[in-house]
CSV table of C-alpha atoms in Angstrom, one decimal:
chain,number,residue,atom,x,y,z
A,1,MET,CA,22.8,17.6,18.0
A,2,GLU,CA,21.3,18.4,14.6
A,3,ARG,CA,19.4,15.1,14.4
A,4,ARG,CA,18.0,15.5,17.9
A,5,GLN,CA,16.9,18.8,17.0
A,6,ILE,CA,15.0,17.7,13.9
A,7,TYR,CA,13.2,14.9,15.8
A,8,LEU,CA,12.3,17.6,18.5
A,9,GLU,CA,10.8,19.8,15.9
A,10,LEU,CA,8.7,16.8,14.7
A,11,ILE,CA,7.4,16.3,18.1
A,12,GLY,CA,6.6,19.9,18.4
A,13,VAL,CA,4.6,19.8,15.1
A,14,ILE,CA,2.7,16.7,16.4
A,15,ARG,CA,1.8,18.6,19.7
A,16,HIS,CA,0.9,21.7,17.7
A,17,VAL,CA,-1.8,19.6,15.6
A,18,LEU,CA,-3.0,17.4,18.3
A,19,LEU,CA,-2.9,19.7,21.2
A,20,GLY,CA,-3.1,23.2,19.6
A,21,GLU,CA,0.2,24.3,21.1
A,22,PRO,CA,2.2,27.0,19.3
A,23,MET,CA,3.9,25.9,16.1
A,24,PRO,CA,7.6,25.4,16.6
A,25,SER,CA,10.1,27.4,14.7
A,26,ILE,CA,11.4,25.2,11.7
A,27,PRO,CA,14.7,26.6,10.2
A,28,ASP,CA,14.9,23.8,7.6
A,29,TRP,CA,11.9,22.0,6.4
A,30,GLU,CA,13.7,19.5,4.3
A,31,PRO,CA,15.1,17.2,6.9
A,32,LEU,CA,11.8,17.5,8.9
A,33,ILE,CA,9.9,16.3,5.8
A,34,ARG,CA,12.2,13.3,5.4
A,35,LEU,CA,12.0,12.3,9.1
A,36,ALA,CA,8.2,12.6,9.1
A,37,SER,CA,8.0,10.4,6.0
A,38,ALA,CA,10.4,7.9,7.4
A,39,HIS,CA,8.1,7.5,10.5
A,40,LYS,CA,4.9,7.6,8.5
A,41,LEU,CA,4.0,10.9,10.2
A,42,ILE,CA,3.8,13.1,7.1
A,43,GLY,CA,0.1,13.8,7.7
A,44,PHE,CA,0.8,15.9,10.8
A,45,VAL,CA,3.4,17.8,8.9
A,46,TYR,CA,1.0,18.4,6.1
A,47,ARG,CA,-1.7,19.7,8.4
A,48,ALA,CA,0.7,22.1,10.1
A,49,ALA,CA,2.3,23.4,6.8
A,50,VAL,CA,-0.9,24.0,4.8
A,51,GLY,CA,-1.8,27.7,5.2
A,52,ASN,CA,1.3,28.4,7.2
A,53,SER,CA,2.9,31.6,5.7
A,54,ASP,CA,6.2,30.7,7.2
A,55,VAL,CA,6.6,27.6,5.0
A,56,PRO,CA,8.6,28.4,1.9
A,57,ALA,CA,6.7,27.6,-1.3
A,58,ALA,CA,9.2,25.0,-2.4
A,59,MET,CA,9.1,23.2,0.9
A,60,LEU,CA,5.2,23.3,0.8
A,61,GLU,CA,5.4,21.5,-2.5
A,62,GLN,CA,7.7,18.9,-1.1
A,63,VAL,CA,5.2,18.4,1.9
A,64,GLU,CA,2.2,18.1,-0.4
A,65,ALA,CA,4.0,15.7,-2.7
A,66,ALA,CA,5.0,13.3,0.3
A,67,TYR,CA,1.6,13.5,1.9
A,68,PHE,CA,-0.5,12.8,-1.4
A,69,ALA,CA,2.0,10.1,-2.3
A,70,ALA,CA,1.2,8.5,1.1
A,71,VAL,CA,-2.5,9.1,0.8
A,72,GLY,CA,-2.5,7.5,-2.6
A,73,ALA,CA,-0.9,4.4,-1.3
A,74,GLN,CA,-3.2,4.2,1.7
A,75,VAL,CA,-6.4,4.7,-0.5
A,76,ARG,CA,-5.1,1.8,-2.8
A,77,GLN,CA,-4.6,-0.4,0.3
A,78,ASP,CA,-8.0,0.5,1.6
A,79,HIS,CA,-9.6,-0.4,-1.7
A,80,PHE,CA,-7.9,-4.0,-1.6
A,81,ALA,CA,-9.2,-4.2,2.1
A,82,GLY,CA,-12.7,-3.5,1.1
A,83,GLU,CA,-12.5,-6.1,-1.6
A,84,LEU,CA,-11.1,-8.6,0.8
A,85,PHE,CA,-13.4,-7.9,3.7
A,86,ALA,CA,-16.5,-8.1,1.5
A,87,ALA,CA,-15.6,-11.5,0.1
A,88,LEU,CA,-15.0,-12.8,3.8
A,89,ARG,CA,-18.3,-11.4,4.8
A,90,ALA,CA,-20.2,-12.9,1.8
A,91,ARG,CA,-18.8,-16.3,2.7
A,92,GLU,CA,-19.6,-15.6,6.4
A,93,LEU,CA,-16.0,-16.3,7.3
A,94,PRO,CA,-14.8,-14.6,10.6
A,95,TYR,CA,-11.9,-12.1,10.3
A,96,MET,CA,-10.2,-9.5,12.5
A,97,PRO,CA,-8.1,-6.6,11.3
A,98,LEU,CA,-4.9,-6.2,13.3
A,99,LYS,CA,-2.2,-3.5,13.9
A,100,GLY,CA,-2.4,-0.3,11.8
A,101,TYR,CA,-5.8,-0.7,10.5
A,102,CYS,CA,-7.2,-0.7,14.1
A,103,LEU,CA,-4.9,2.0,15.4
A,104,ARG,CA,-5.8,4.5,12.7
A,105,GLU,CA,-9.2,4.7,14.2
A,106,LEU,CA,-7.8,6.1,17.4
A,107,TYR,CA,-6.7,9.4,15.6
A,108,PRO,CA,-9.1,12.3,15.1
A,109,GLU,CA,-8.1,12.1,11.4
A,110,PRO,CA,-7.1,8.7,9.9
A,111,ASN,CA,-4.6,10.4,7.5
A,112,TRP,CA,-2.5,11.5,10.5
A,113,ARG,CA,-1.8,7.8,11.0
A,114,MET,CA,-1.3,5.8,7.7
A,115,ALA,CA,-0.4,2.3,7.3
A,116,GLN,CA,0.4,0.8,3.9
A,117,ASP,CA,0.4,-2.8,5.4
A,118,LEU,CA,-2.9,-4.6,6.0
A,119,ASP,CA,-2.7,-7.4,8.8
A,120,ILE,CA,-5.6,-9.6,9.3
A,121,LEU,CA,-6.4,-12.6,11.5
A,122,VAL,CA,-8.6,-15.4,10.0
A,123,SER,CA,-9.5,-18.9,10.6
A,124,GLU,CA,-7.6,-21.7,8.9
A,125,GLU,CA,-10.4,-22.4,6.5
A,126,ALA,CA,-10.3,-18.8,5.3
A,127,ARG,CA,-6.7,-19.0,3.9
A,128,GLU,CA,-7.7,-20.4,0.6
A,129,GLU,CA,-10.6,-18.0,0.2
A,130,ILE,CA,-8.3,-15.1,0.6
A,131,ASP,CA,-6.1,-16.4,-1.9
A,132,ALA,CA,-9.0,-16.9,-4.4
A,133,VAL,CA,-9.7,-13.1,-3.8
A,134,LEU,CA,-6.1,-11.6,-3.8
A,135,THR,CA,-4.3,-13.8,-6.6
A,136,PRO,CA,-6.7,-12.7,-9.3
A,137,LEU,CA,-6.1,-9.0,-8.3
A,138,GLY,CA,-2.4,-9.4,-9.1
A,139,PHE,CA,-1.0,-10.3,-5.6
A,140,SER,CA,1.9,-12.7,-5.3
A,141,ARG,CA,1.6,-15.1,-2.4
A,142,GLU,CA,4.3,-16.2,0.0
A,143,ARG,CA,3.1,-19.1,2.0
A,144,GLY,CA,4.1,-19.6,5.7
A,145,GLU,CA,3.4,-22.2,8.3
A,146,LYS,CA,0.9,-19.9,10.3
A,147,GLY,CA,-0.1,-17.4,7.7
A,148,ASP,CA,0.7,-16.0,4.2
A,149,ARG,CA,2.1,-12.7,2.9
A,150,TYR,CA,0.7,-11.0,-0.3
A,151,THR,CA,2.4,-8.3,-2.2
A,152,LEU,CA,1.3,-6.1,-5.1
A,153,ASP,CA,3.8,-3.2,-5.8
A,154,ARG,CA,3.9,-1.3,-2.4
A,155,VAL,CA,0.7,-2.9,-1.0
A,156,ARG,CA,1.3,-5.7,1.5
A,157,VAL,CA,-1.3,-8.0,3.1
A,158,SER,CA,-0.2,-10.3,5.9
A,159,VAL,CA,-2.7,-13.0,6.8
A,160,TYR,CA,-2.4,-14.7,10.1
A,161,THR,CA,-4.2,-17.7,11.5
A,162,GLU,CA,-2.7,-17.5,15.1
A,163,ILE,CA,-1.7,-14.8,17.3
A,164,PRO,CA,1.4,-15.5,19.7
A,165,GLU,CA,0.3,-16.3,23.2
A,166,GLU,CA,2.4,-13.5,24.7
A,167,ASP,CA,0.3,-10.9,22.7
A,168,VAL,CA,-3.0,-12.0,24.0
A,169,MET,CA,-4.5,-10.6,27.2
A,170,ARG,CA,-7.5,-12.3,28.4
A,171,ALA,CA,-9.2,-13.7,31.7
A,172,GLU,CA,-8.0,-17.2,32.9
A,173,GLY,CA,-9.9,-19.9,31.1
A,174,GLU,CA,-11.0,-17.7,28.2
A,175,THR,CA,-10.4,-18.7,24.6
A,176,LEU,CA,-9.1,-16.2,22.1
A,177,ARG,CA,-12.4,-15.7,20.4
A,178,ASP,CA,-14.2,-15.4,23.8
A,179,SER,CA,-11.9,-12.5,24.7
A,180,LEU,CA,-12.7,-10.6,21.6
A,181,VAL,CA,-15.5,-8.2,20.6
A,182,THR,CA,-17.9,-8.8,17.8
A,183,GLU,CA,-21.3,-7.6,16.8
A,184,ASP,CA,-22.3,-9.9,14.0
A,185,GLY,CA,-19.9,-12.9,14.6
A,186,ILE,CA,-17.9,-12.0,11.3
A,187,LEU,CA,-15.9,-8.8,12.1
A,188,TYR,CA,-14.0,-9.2,15.4
A,189,ARG,CA,-12.0,-6.6,17.4
A,190,PHE,CA,-9.8,-6.5,20.3
A,191,THR,CA,-11.1,-5.0,23.6
A,192,PRO,CA,-9.5,-1.7,24.4
A,193,THR,CA,-7.3,-3.2,27.0
A,194,ALA,CA,-6.4,-6.1,24.8
A,195,LEU,CA,-5.4,-3.7,21.9
A,196,TYR,CA,-3.2,-1.9,24.3
A,197,ALA,CA,-1.6,-5.0,25.5
A,198,ALA,CA,-1.0,-6.3,21.9
A,199,LEU,CA,0.6,-3.0,21.0
A,200,LEU,CA,2.8,-3.1,24.0
A,201,SER,CA,3.9,-6.8,23.4
A,202,ARG,CA,4.7,-6.1,19.7
A,203,MET,CA,6.7,-2.9,20.7
A,204,TYR,CA,8.8,-5.0,23.1
A,205,ARG,CA,9.4,-7.8,20.7
A,206,ASN,CA,10.3,-5.4,17.9
A,207,PHE,CA,12.6,-3.5,20.2
A,208,ASP,CA,14.1,-6.6,21.6
A,209,THR,CA,14.8,-8.6,18.5
A,210,GLY,CA,16.4,-5.7,16.4
A,211,GLU,CA,13.4,-4.7,14.2
A,212,GLY,CA,13.0,-1.4,16.1
A,213,ILE,CA,10.2,1.0,16.9
A,214,GLY,CA,9.8,4.6,15.7
A,215,ILE,CA,8.1,7.8,17.0
A,216,ARG,CA,4.8,6.5,15.5
A,217,SER,CA,4.8,3.5,17.7
A,218,VAL,CA,5.1,5.7,20.8
A,219,LEU,CA,2.4,8.1,19.5
A,220,ASP,CA,0.1,4.9,18.8
A,221,LEU,CA,0.8,4.1,22.5
A,222,HIS,CA,-0.3,7.4,23.8
A,223,MET,CA,-3.5,7.5,21.6
A,224,CYS,CA,-4.4,4.0,22.8
A,225,ARG,CA,-3.8,4.7,26.3
A,226,LEU,CA,-6.1,7.8,26.3
A,227,ARG,CA,-9.1,5.5,25.6
A,228,LEU,CA,-8.4,3.5,28.9
A,229,SER,CA,-9.7,4.1,32.4
A,230,GLU,CA,-7.4,4.1,35.3
A,231,SER,CA,-8.7,0.6,36.2
A,232,GLU,CA,-8.1,-0.7,32.7
A,233,ARG,CA,-4.5,0.6,32.6
A,234,GLU,CA,-3.9,-1.0,36.0
A,235,ALA,CA,-5.1,-4.3,34.5
A,236,VAL,CA,-2.7,-4.0,31.7
A,237,HIS,CA,0.1,-3.2,34.1
A,238,ALA,CA,-0.6,-6.3,36.0
A,239,TRP,CA,-0.5,-8.4,32.8
A,240,ALA,CA,2.9,-6.7,31.8
A,241,GLN,CA,4.2,-7.8,35.2
A,242,THR,CA,3.2,-11.4,34.4
A,243,ARG,CA,4.9,-11.1,30.9
A,244,GLY,CA,8.1,-9.6,32.4
A,245,ILE,CA,7.9,-6.4,30.3
A,246,ALA,CA,6.8,-4.0,33.3
A,247,GLN,CA,10.0,-1.9,33.1
A,248,PHE,CA,9.7,-1.6,29.3
A,249,VAL,CA,6.1,-0.6,29.6
A,250,ARG,CA,6.9,2.1,32.3
A,251,ALA,CA,9.7,3.5,30.2
A,252,MET,CA,7.5,3.6,27.0
A,253,GLU,CA,4.6,5.3,28.9
A,254,ALA,CA,6.9,7.8,30.4
A,255,LEU,CA,8.4,8.6,27.0
A,256,ALA,CA,4.8,9.0,25.6
A,257,ASP,CA,3.7,11.3,28.3
A,258,ALA,CA,6.9,13.4,27.8
A,259,TRP,CA,6.4,13.7,24.1
A,260,PHE,CA,2.7,14.0,23.8
A,261,GLY,CA,1.2,14.6,27.1
A,262,ASP,CA,2.2,16.6,30.2
A,263,GLY,CA,4.9,14.3,31.5
A,264,GLU,CA,8.4,15.6,32.5
A,265,SER,CA,11.4,14.7,30.6
A,266,THR,CA,14.6,13.2,32.1
A,267,ASN,CA,17.9,12.5,30.9
A,268,ASP,CA,16.9,8.8,30.4
A,269,LEU,CA,14.0,9.6,28.5
A,270,ILE,CA,16.0,12.1,26.4
A,271,LEU,CA,18.5,9.3,25.5
A,272,LEU,CA,15.7,6.8,24.9
A,273,GLY,CA,13.8,9.3,22.7
A,274,SER,CA,16.8,10.2,20.7
A,275,TYR,CA,17.6,6.5,20.1
A,276,ILE,CA,14.0,5.7,18.9
A,277,ALA,CA,13.8,8.9,16.7
A,278,ALA,CA,17.0,7.8,14.9
A,279,GLY,CA,15.6,4.5,14.2
A,280,GLY,CA,17.7,2.6,16.9
A,281,THR,CA,17.1,-0.9,18.0
A,282,VAL,CA,18.4,-3.0,20.7
A,283,VAL,CA,20.4,-5.8,19.0
A,284,GLY,CA,22.3,-9.0,19.9
A,285,THR,CA,26.0,-9.6,19.4
A,286,ALA,CA,25.8,-10.6,15.6
A,287,ASP,CA,23.5,-7.8,14.8
A,288,ALA,CA,25.6,-5.4,16.6
A,289,GLU,CA,28.7,-6.4,14.5
A,290,GLU,CA,26.7,-6.0,11.3
A,291,THR,CA,25.4,-2.4,12.6
A,292,LYS,CA,29.2,-1.6,13.2
A,293,LYS,CA,30.0,-2.6,9.6
A,294,THR,CA,27.3,-0.4,8.2
A,295,GLY,CA,28.4,2.6,10.4
A,296,ARG,CA,31.9,2.2,9.1
A,297,LEU,CA,30.6,2.3,5.4
A,298,ARG,CA,28.5,5.4,6.3
A,299,ARG,CA,31.7,7.1,7.6
A,300,ILE,CA,33.4,6.4,4.2
A,301,PHE,CA,30.5,7.0,2.0
A,302,PRO,CA,28.1,9.5,3.9
A,303,ARG,CA,24.4,9.7,2.8
A,304,TYR,CA,23.5,12.3,0.3
A,305,ALA,CA,21.5,14.2,2.8
A,306,SER,CA,24.5,14.8,5.1
A,307,MET,CA,26.9,15.4,2.2
A,308,LYS,CA,24.4,18.1,1.0
A,309,ARG,CA,24.6,20.0,4.2
A,310,LYS,CA,28.3,20.0,4.1
A,311,TYR,CA,28.6,20.8,0.3
A,312,PRO,CA,25.5,22.9,-0.6
A,313,VAL,CA,26.3,22.7,-4.2
A,314,LEU,CA,25.1,19.1,-4.2
A,315,LYS,CA,21.6,20.3,-4.0
A,316,TYR,CA,21.8,21.4,-7.6
A,317,LEU,CA,24.4,18.9,-8.8
A,318,PRO,CA,23.5,15.7,-7.0
A,319,PHE,CA,25.3,13.5,-9.8
A,320,LEU,CA,28.6,14.9,-8.3
A,321,LEU,CA,28.2,13.1,-5.1
A,322,PRO,CA,31.0,10.5,-5.8
A,323,LEU,CA,33.5,13.2,-6.6
A,324,PHE,CA,32.6,15.1,-3.2
A,325,TRP,CA,33.2,11.7,-1.5
A,326,VAL,CA,36.8,11.7,-2.9
A,327,ALA,CA,37.2,15.4,-1.9
A,328,ARG,CA,36.1,14.5,1.6
A,329,TRP,CA,38.5,11.6,1.8
A,330,LEU,CA,41.4,13.7,0.7
A,331,SER,CA,40.6,16.4,3.3
A,332,LEU,CA,40.4,13.9,6.2
A,333,PRO,CA,43.5,13.4,8.5
A,334,PHE,CA,44.4,9.7,8.0
A,335,SER,CA,46.3,9.6,11.2
A,336,LYS,CA,46.3,7.8,14.6
A,337,ARG,CA,44.1,10.6,16.0
A,338,ALA,CA,41.4,10.0,13.3
A,339,ALA,CA,41.4,6.3,14.0
A,340,GLU,CA,41.1,6.9,17.8
A,341,SER,CA,38.2,9.2,17.1
A,342,VAL,CA,36.4,6.4,15.3
A,343,THR,CA,37.1,3.9,18.1
A,344,ALA,CA,35.9,6.4,20.7
A,345,THR,CA,32.6,7.0,18.7
A,346,GLU,CA,32.0,3.2,18.7
A,347,ASP,CA,32.6,3.0,22.3
A,348,ARG,CA,30.2,5.8,23.0
A,349,ARG,CA,27.6,4.0,21.0
A,350,GLU,CA,28.1,0.7,22.9
A,351,LYS,CA,27.7,2.6,26.1
A,352,MET,CA,24.5,4.3,24.9
A,353,LEU,CA,23.1,0.8,23.9
A,354,ALA,CA,23.9,-0.5,27.3
A,355,ARG,CA,22.1,2.4,29.0
A,356,VAL,CA,19.1,1.9,26.7
A,357,ARG,CA,18.9,-1.8,27.7
A,358,GLU,CA,19.1,-0.7,31.3
A,359,ILE,CA,16.2,1.9,30.9
A,360,THR,CA,13.9,-0.5,29.1
A,361,GLY,CA,14.8,-3.5,31.2
A,362,LEU,CA,16.7,-5.4,28.4
A,363,THR,CA,20.0,-6.8,28.9
A,364,ALA,CA,23.0,-7.0,26.6
A,365,GLY,CA,23.0,-10.0,24.2
A,366,GLU,CA,19.4,-11.2,25.2
A,367,THR,CA,16.7,-11.7,22.7
A,368,ALA,CA,13.6,-12.5,24.8
A,369,GLY,CA,11.3,-11.8,21.8
A,370,ALA,CA,13.2,-14.5,19.9
A,371,ALA,CA,12.8,-17.0,22.7
A,372,THR,CA,9.1,-16.4,23.2
A,373,SER,CA,8.2,-16.6,19.5
A,374,ALA,CA,8.6,-20.3,19.8
A,375,LEU,CA,5.5,-20.6,22.0
A,376,PRO,CA,2.5,-22.1,20.3
A,377,GLY,CA,0.0,-19.6,19.0
A,378,GLU,CA,-3.7,-19.7,19.5
A,379,ASN,CA,-5.9,-20.4,16.5
A,380,PHE,CA,-8.6,-17.9,15.7
């Protein structure tokens, strides 16, 4: 219940900033800051906290520290993006930014939606040019069959030469490049409907294969959908029907409306929202077993954050965490009833997973995203 309350507080903060609704009451800012940082939404909390007399000074310092750390990482990434784009433009090599770089433009303020990863689509001939730009700057390169990944500290640049077929929405007979938008033949962009379709397709694949989605993904969906006309939305829905993800799209749009619009919530949406806010994923059998193991370890060695709430002294003496683990073990009733409680918790989780799969149109054990990923992509 406590975790659900925290994520609802974050939703309330986002509505306050975006829609001007009254600021929700925040009894404890620390878990809210952690959740907002984990979901890359600290910009909203910063906007709501600055100038708010209800925020304790110590918590305001934490908000500012988290926000400026994220801004610093974003500025650094933007610097390297500028270097890379300028080099491609000088060589007249076409490129197209993907994912977060495009989605940030949908927000009234870019720092409300930060992205420390830069994803870019280029032609095959541009790959070595990109390497010639990024390697001297200190990036390390990890080569792939259909693209490369570069890393430098916390900055990541993913270079793609293909987009999976299922991510592309275009008219019959169109090539990928024909379906894009460009003003100069160098910088390309998705059309609004294609961007929305690509976002939905990636959300589905991540949700299905176990990578998961977060609150920010649902907010991206809402902000992207606001730009579309009713006929454009219908076109995307028709495309989703052909992709076999129509039920998933309906569920995510309903959740986005309930969280950030004027849609009504339901028991199904409450369950789905809680699952996403907690970082939940729909996983196959092997991944589910691994998740169970992790859950058991967490019951034996709970996180510092949860232990701190149970034993407040740990706020001041965090190095005593192992001792309090021992104290907790000694206080637990190692009995048949305790074992039955653990089993019941796992059974409830399995039932929740099954219901989430039903709501989103996914079925137990299937990994459609993994199956479709083998389809050939289309070269830019």
